[in-house]
C-alpha positions as a Markdown table, in Angstrom:
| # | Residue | x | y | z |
|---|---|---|---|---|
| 1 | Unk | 103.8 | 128.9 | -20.2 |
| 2 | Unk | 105.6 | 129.8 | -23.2 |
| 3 | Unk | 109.4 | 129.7 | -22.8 |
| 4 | Unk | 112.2 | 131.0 | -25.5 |
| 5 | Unk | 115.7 | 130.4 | -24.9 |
| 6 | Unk | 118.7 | 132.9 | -25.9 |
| 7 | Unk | 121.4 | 130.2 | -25.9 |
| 8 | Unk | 122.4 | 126.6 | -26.9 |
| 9 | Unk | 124.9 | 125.6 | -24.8 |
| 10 | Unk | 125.2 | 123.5 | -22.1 |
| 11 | Unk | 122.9 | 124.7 | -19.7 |
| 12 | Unk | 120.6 | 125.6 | -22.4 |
| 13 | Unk | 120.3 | 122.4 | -23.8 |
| 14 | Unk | 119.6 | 120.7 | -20.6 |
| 15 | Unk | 117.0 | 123.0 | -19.2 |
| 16 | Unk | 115.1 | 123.6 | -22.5 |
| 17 | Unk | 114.7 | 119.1 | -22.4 |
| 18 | Unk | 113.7 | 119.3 | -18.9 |
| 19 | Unk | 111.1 | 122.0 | -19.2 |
| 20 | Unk | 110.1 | 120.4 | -22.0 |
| 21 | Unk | 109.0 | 117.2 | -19.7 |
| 22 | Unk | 106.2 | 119.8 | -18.0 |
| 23 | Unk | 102.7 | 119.5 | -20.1 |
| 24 | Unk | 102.1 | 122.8 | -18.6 |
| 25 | Unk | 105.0 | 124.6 | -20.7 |
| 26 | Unk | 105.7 | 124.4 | -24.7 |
| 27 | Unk | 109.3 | 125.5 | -25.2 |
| 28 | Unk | 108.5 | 128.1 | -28.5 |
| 29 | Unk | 112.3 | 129.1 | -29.4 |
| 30 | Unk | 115.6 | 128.8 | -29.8 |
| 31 | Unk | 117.9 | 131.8 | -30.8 |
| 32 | Unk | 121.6 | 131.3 | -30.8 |
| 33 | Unk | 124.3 | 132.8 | -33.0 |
| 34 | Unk | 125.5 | 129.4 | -33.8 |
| 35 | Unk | 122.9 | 128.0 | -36.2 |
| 36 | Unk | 123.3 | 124.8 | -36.5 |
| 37 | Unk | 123.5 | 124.3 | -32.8 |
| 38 | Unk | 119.7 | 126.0 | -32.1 |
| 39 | Unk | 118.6 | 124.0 | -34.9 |
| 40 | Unk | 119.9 | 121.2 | -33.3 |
| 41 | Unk | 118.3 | 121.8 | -30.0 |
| 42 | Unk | 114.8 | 122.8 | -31.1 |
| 43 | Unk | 114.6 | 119.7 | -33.2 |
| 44 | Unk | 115.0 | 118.2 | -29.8 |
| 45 | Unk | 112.3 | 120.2 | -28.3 |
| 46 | Unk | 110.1 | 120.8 | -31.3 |
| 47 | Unk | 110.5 | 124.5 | -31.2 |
| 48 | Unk | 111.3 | 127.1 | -34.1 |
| 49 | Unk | 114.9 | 128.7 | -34.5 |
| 50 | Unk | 116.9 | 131.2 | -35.7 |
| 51 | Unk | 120.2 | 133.2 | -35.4 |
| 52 | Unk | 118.5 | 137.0 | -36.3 |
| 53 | Unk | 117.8 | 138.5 | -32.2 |
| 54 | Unk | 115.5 | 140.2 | -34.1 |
| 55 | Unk | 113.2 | 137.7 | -35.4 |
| 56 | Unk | 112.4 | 136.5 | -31.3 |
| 57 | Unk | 108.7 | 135.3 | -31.2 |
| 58 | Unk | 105.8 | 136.6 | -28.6 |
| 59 | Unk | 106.6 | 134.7 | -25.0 |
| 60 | Unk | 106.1 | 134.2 | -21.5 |
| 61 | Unk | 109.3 | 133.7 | -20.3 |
| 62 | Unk | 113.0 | 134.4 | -21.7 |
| 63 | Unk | 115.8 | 132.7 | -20.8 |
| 64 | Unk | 119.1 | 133.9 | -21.3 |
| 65 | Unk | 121.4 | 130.7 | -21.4 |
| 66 | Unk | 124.4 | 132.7 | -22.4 |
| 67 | Unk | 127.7 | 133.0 | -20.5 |
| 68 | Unk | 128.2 | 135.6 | -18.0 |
| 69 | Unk | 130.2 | 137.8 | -20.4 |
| 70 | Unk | 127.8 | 137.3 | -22.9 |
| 71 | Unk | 125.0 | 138.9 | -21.5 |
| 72 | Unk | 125.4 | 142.6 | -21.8 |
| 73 | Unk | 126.5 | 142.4 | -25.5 |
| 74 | Unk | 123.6 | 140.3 | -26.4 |
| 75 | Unk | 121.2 | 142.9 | -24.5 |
| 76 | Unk | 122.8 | 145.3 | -26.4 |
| 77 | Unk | 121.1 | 143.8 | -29.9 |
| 78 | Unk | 117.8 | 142.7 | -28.9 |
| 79 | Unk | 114.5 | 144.6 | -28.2 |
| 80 | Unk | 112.0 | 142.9 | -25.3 |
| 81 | Unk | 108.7 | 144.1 | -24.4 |
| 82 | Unk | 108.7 | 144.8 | -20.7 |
| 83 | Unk | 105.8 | 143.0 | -19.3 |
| 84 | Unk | 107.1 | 140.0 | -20.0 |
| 85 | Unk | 109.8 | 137.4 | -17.6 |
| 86 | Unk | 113.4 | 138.1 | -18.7 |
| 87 | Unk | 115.5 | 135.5 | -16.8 |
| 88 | Unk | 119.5 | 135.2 | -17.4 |
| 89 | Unk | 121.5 | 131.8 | -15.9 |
| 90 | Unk | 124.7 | 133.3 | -14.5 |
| 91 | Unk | 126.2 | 133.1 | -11.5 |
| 92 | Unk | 128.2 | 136.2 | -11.4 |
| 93 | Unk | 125.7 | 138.6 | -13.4 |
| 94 | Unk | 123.6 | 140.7 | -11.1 |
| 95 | Unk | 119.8 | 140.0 | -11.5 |
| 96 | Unk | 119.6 | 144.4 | -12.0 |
| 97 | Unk | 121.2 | 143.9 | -15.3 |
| 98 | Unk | 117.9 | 142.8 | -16.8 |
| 99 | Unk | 116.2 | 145.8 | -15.0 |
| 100 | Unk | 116.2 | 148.4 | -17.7 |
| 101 | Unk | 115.1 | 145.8 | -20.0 |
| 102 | Unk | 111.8 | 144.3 | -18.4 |
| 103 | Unk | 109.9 | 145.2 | -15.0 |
| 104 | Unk | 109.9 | 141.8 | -14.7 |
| 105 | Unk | 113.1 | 140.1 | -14.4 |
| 106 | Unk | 115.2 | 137.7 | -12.0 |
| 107 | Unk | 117.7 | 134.8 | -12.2 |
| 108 | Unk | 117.2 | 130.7 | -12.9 |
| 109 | Unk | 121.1 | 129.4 | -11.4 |
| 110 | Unk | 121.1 | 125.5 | -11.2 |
| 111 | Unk | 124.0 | 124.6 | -9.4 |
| 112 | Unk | 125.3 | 121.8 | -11.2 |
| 113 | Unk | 128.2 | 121.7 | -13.5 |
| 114 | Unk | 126.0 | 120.4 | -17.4 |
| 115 | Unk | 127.4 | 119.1 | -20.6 |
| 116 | Unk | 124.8 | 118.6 | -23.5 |
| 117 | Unk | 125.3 | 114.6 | -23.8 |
| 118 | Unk | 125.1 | 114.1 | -19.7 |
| 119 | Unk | 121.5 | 113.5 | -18.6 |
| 120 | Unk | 120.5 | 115.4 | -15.9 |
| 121 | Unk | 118.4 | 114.4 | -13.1 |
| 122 | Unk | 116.7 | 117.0 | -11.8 |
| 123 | Unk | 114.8 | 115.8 | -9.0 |
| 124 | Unk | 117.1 | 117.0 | -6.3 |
| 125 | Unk | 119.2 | 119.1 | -8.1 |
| 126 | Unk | 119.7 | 122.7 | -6.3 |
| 127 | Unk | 118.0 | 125.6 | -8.6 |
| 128 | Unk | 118.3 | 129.3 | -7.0 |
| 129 | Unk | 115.8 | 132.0 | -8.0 |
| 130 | Unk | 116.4 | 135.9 | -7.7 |
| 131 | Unk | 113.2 | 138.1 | -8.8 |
| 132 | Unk | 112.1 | 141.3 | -9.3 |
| 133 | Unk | 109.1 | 141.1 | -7.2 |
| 134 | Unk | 106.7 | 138.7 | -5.6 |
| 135 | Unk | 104.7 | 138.0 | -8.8 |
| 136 | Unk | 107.2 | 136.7 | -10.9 |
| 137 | Unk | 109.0 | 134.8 | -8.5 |
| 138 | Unk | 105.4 | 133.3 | -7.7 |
| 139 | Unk | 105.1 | 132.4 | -11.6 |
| 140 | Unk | 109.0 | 131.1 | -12.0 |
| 141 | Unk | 108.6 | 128.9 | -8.4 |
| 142 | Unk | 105.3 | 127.4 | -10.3 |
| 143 | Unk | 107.4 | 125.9 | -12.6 |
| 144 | Unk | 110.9 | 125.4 | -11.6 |
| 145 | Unk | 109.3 | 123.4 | -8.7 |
| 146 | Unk | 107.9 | 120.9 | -11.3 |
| 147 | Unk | 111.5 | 120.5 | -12.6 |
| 148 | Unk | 113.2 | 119.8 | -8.9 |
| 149 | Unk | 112.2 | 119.9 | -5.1 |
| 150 | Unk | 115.1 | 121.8 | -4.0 |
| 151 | Unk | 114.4 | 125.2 | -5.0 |
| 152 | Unk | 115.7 | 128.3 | -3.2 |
| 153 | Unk | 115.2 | 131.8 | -3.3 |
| 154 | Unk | 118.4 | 134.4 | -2.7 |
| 155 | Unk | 120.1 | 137.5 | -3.2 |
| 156 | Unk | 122.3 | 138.6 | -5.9 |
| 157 | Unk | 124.9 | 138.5 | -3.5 |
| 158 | Unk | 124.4 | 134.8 | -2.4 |
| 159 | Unk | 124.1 | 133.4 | -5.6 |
| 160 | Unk | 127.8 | 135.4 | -6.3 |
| 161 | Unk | 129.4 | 134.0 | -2.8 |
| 162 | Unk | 127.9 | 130.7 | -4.3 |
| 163 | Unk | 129.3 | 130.7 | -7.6 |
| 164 | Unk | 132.5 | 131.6 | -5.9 |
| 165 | Unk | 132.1 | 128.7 | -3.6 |
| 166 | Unk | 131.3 | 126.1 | -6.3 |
| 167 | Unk | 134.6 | 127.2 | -8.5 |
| 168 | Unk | 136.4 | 125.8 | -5.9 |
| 169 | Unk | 134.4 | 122.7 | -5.3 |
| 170 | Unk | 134.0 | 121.7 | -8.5 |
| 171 | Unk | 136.5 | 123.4 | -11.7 |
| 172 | Unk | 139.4 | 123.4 | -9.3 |
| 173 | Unk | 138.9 | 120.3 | -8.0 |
| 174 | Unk | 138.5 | 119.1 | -11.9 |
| 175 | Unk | 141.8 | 120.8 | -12.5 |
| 176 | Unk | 143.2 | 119.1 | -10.0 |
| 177 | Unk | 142.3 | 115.5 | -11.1 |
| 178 | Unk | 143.7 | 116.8 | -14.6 |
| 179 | Unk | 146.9 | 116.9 | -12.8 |
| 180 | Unk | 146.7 | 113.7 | -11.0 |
| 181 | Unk | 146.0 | 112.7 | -14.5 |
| 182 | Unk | 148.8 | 113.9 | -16.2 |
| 183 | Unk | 151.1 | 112.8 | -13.7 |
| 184 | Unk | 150.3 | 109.0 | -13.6 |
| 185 | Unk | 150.5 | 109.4 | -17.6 |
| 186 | Unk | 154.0 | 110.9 | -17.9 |
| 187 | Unk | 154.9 | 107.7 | -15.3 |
| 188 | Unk | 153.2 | 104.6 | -17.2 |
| 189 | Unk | 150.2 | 104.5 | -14.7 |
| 190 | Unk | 146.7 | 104.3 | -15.6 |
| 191 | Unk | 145.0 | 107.1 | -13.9 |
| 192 | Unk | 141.9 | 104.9 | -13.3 |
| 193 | Unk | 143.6 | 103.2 | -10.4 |
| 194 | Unk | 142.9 | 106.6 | -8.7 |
| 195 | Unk | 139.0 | 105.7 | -8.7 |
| 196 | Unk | 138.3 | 103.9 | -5.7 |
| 197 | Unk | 140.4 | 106.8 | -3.9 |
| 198 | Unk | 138.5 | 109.7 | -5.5 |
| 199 | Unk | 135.1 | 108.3 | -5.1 |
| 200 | Unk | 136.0 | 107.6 | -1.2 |
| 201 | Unk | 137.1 | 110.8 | -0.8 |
| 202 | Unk | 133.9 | 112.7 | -2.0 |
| 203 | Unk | 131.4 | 110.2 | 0.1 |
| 204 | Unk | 134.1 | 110.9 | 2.9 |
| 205 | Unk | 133.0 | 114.8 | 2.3 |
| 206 | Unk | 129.5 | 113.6 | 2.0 |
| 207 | Unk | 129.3 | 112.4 | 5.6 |
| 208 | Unk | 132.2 | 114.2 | 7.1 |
| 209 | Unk | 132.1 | 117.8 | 6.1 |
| 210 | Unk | 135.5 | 118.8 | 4.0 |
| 211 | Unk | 137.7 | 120.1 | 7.6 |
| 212 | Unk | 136.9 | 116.3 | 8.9 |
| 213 | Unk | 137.5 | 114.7 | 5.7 |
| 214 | Unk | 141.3 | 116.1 | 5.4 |
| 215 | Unk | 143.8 | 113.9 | 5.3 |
| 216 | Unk | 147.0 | 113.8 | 4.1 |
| 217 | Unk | 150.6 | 114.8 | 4.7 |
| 218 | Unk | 149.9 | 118.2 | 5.1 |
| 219 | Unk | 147.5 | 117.5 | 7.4 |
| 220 | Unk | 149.8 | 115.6 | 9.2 |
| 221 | Unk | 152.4 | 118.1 | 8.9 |
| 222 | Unk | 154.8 | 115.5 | 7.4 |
| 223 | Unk | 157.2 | 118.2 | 6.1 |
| 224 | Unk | 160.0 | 115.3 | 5.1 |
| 225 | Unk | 157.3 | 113.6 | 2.5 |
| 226 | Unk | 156.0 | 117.1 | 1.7 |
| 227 | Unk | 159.5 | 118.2 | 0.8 |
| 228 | Unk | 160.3 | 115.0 | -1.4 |
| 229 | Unk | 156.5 | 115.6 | -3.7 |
| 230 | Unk | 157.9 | 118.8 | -4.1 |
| 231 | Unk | 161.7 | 117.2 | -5.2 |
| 232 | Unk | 159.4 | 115.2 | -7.9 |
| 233 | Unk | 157.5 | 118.1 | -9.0 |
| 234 | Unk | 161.0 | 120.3 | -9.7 |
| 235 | Unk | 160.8 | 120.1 | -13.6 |
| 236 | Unk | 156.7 | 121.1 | -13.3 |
| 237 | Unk | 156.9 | 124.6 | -11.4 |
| 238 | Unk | 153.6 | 125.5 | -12.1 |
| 239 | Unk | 151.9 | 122.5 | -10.1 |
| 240 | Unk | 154.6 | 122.9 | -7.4 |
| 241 | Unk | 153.7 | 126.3 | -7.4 |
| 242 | Unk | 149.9 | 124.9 | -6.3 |
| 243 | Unk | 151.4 | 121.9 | -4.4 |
| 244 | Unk | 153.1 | 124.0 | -2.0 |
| 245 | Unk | 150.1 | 127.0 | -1.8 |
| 246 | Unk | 147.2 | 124.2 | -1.5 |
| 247 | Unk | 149.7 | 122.4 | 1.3 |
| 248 | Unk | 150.1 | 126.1 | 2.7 |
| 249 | Unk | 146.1 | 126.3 | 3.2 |
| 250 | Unk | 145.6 | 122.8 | 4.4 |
| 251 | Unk | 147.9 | 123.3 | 7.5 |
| 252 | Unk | 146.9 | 126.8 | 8.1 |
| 253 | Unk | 143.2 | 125.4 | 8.8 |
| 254 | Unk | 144.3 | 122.1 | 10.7 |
């Protein structure tokens, strides 16, 4: 199969070198606005480039590795035949966005949060598939299940409720350790002695299931500690602001 990417991000970058593991595909083309970047990526994968949406080579399958808001502007400039795959990597973009564009469209959403210099192992990583019909979800399964062996097919709406869901599991729980962070820096404390904690706590989630897994003062309902975390947080309203919300939510669930 012959695959061209629109996009040379993160999640580009990292499913362009895993496809390009299968003998079965030959990754053709990189487009990107930035330049230097598809260069940089189809050196990687030994594929052509360019920043013209006009210049796009014949292909089998198109993947749009573009942010969500990207999508409709970059529609916008390009013309696809349509009888060929036009896939798009969002988690918030309907799959009918693509509709007027090709008869034969659908969605490729690994859940997994990628940076370009991270290797990925794809083996059990999660990839969700929304298609247009039975034929070209038969064609994408045949090789996204070469890539992993948890592959799933849903509905537009599933993959939103999931992107939803993993928001809060993973970028608010990263903004969270940014405060942690900031906090044992503004008080001479190496924020590494936090590890052992943090890595218990997500095996605890693991094995326990999140509601099991809570502890904590809140949990507890230790309103005199509570009331002195927010006494240190006076001078940082905005993450007293969360402190007291998040504390809010963890006793109205225990």
């Amino acid at each position: 199969m012959k695959i061209s990417f629109i996009g040379s991000g993160n999640v580009a970058t990292q499913m362009a070198l895993a496809l390009n593991r299968i003998s079965s595909v030959k990754i053709d083309q990189i487009i990107s606005r930035d330049r230097n970047e598809a260069k940089h990526l189809a050196q990687q994968v030994r594929a052509d480039h360019t920043d013209d949406f006009s210049r796009i080579n014949n292909f089998d399958l198109l993947i749009m590795a573009v942010s969500d808001d990207s999508i409709d502007e970059i529609l916008e400039k390009v013309e696809l035949p349509n009888n060929k795959i036009i896939c798009h990597t969002a988690g918030s973009v309907s799959s009918e966005v693509l509709k007027n564009v090709s008869r034969k469209y659908g969605v490729i959403y690994p859940l997994q949060t990628l940076s370009k210099t991270k290797d990925v192992d794809w083996t059990d990583l999660p990839v969700f598939l929304t298609t247009s019909d039975d034929s070209t979800q038969k064609r994408l399964l045949q090789v996204i299940k070469q890539l992993t062996r948890e592959t799933h097919i849903i509905t537009d709406e599933q993959r939103f409720a999931l992107h939803v869901s993993a928001v809060f599991a993973c970028n608010f729980s990263n903004a969270m350790m940014q405060v942690s962070e900031q906090i044992c820096q503004d008080n001479n404390l190496d924020y590494k002695l936090l590890s052992p904690l943090i890595a218990e706590t997500f095996e605890k989630l693991g094995k326990m299931g999140p509601r099991h897994a809570q502890t904590g003062p809140a949990r507890r309902g230790d309103t005199r500690v509570m009331q002195k975390h927010l006494d240190f947080l006076q001078d940082r309203a905005l993450e007293k602001d969360i402190y007291k919300m998040v504390s809010d939510y963890i006793q109205s669930r225990s």
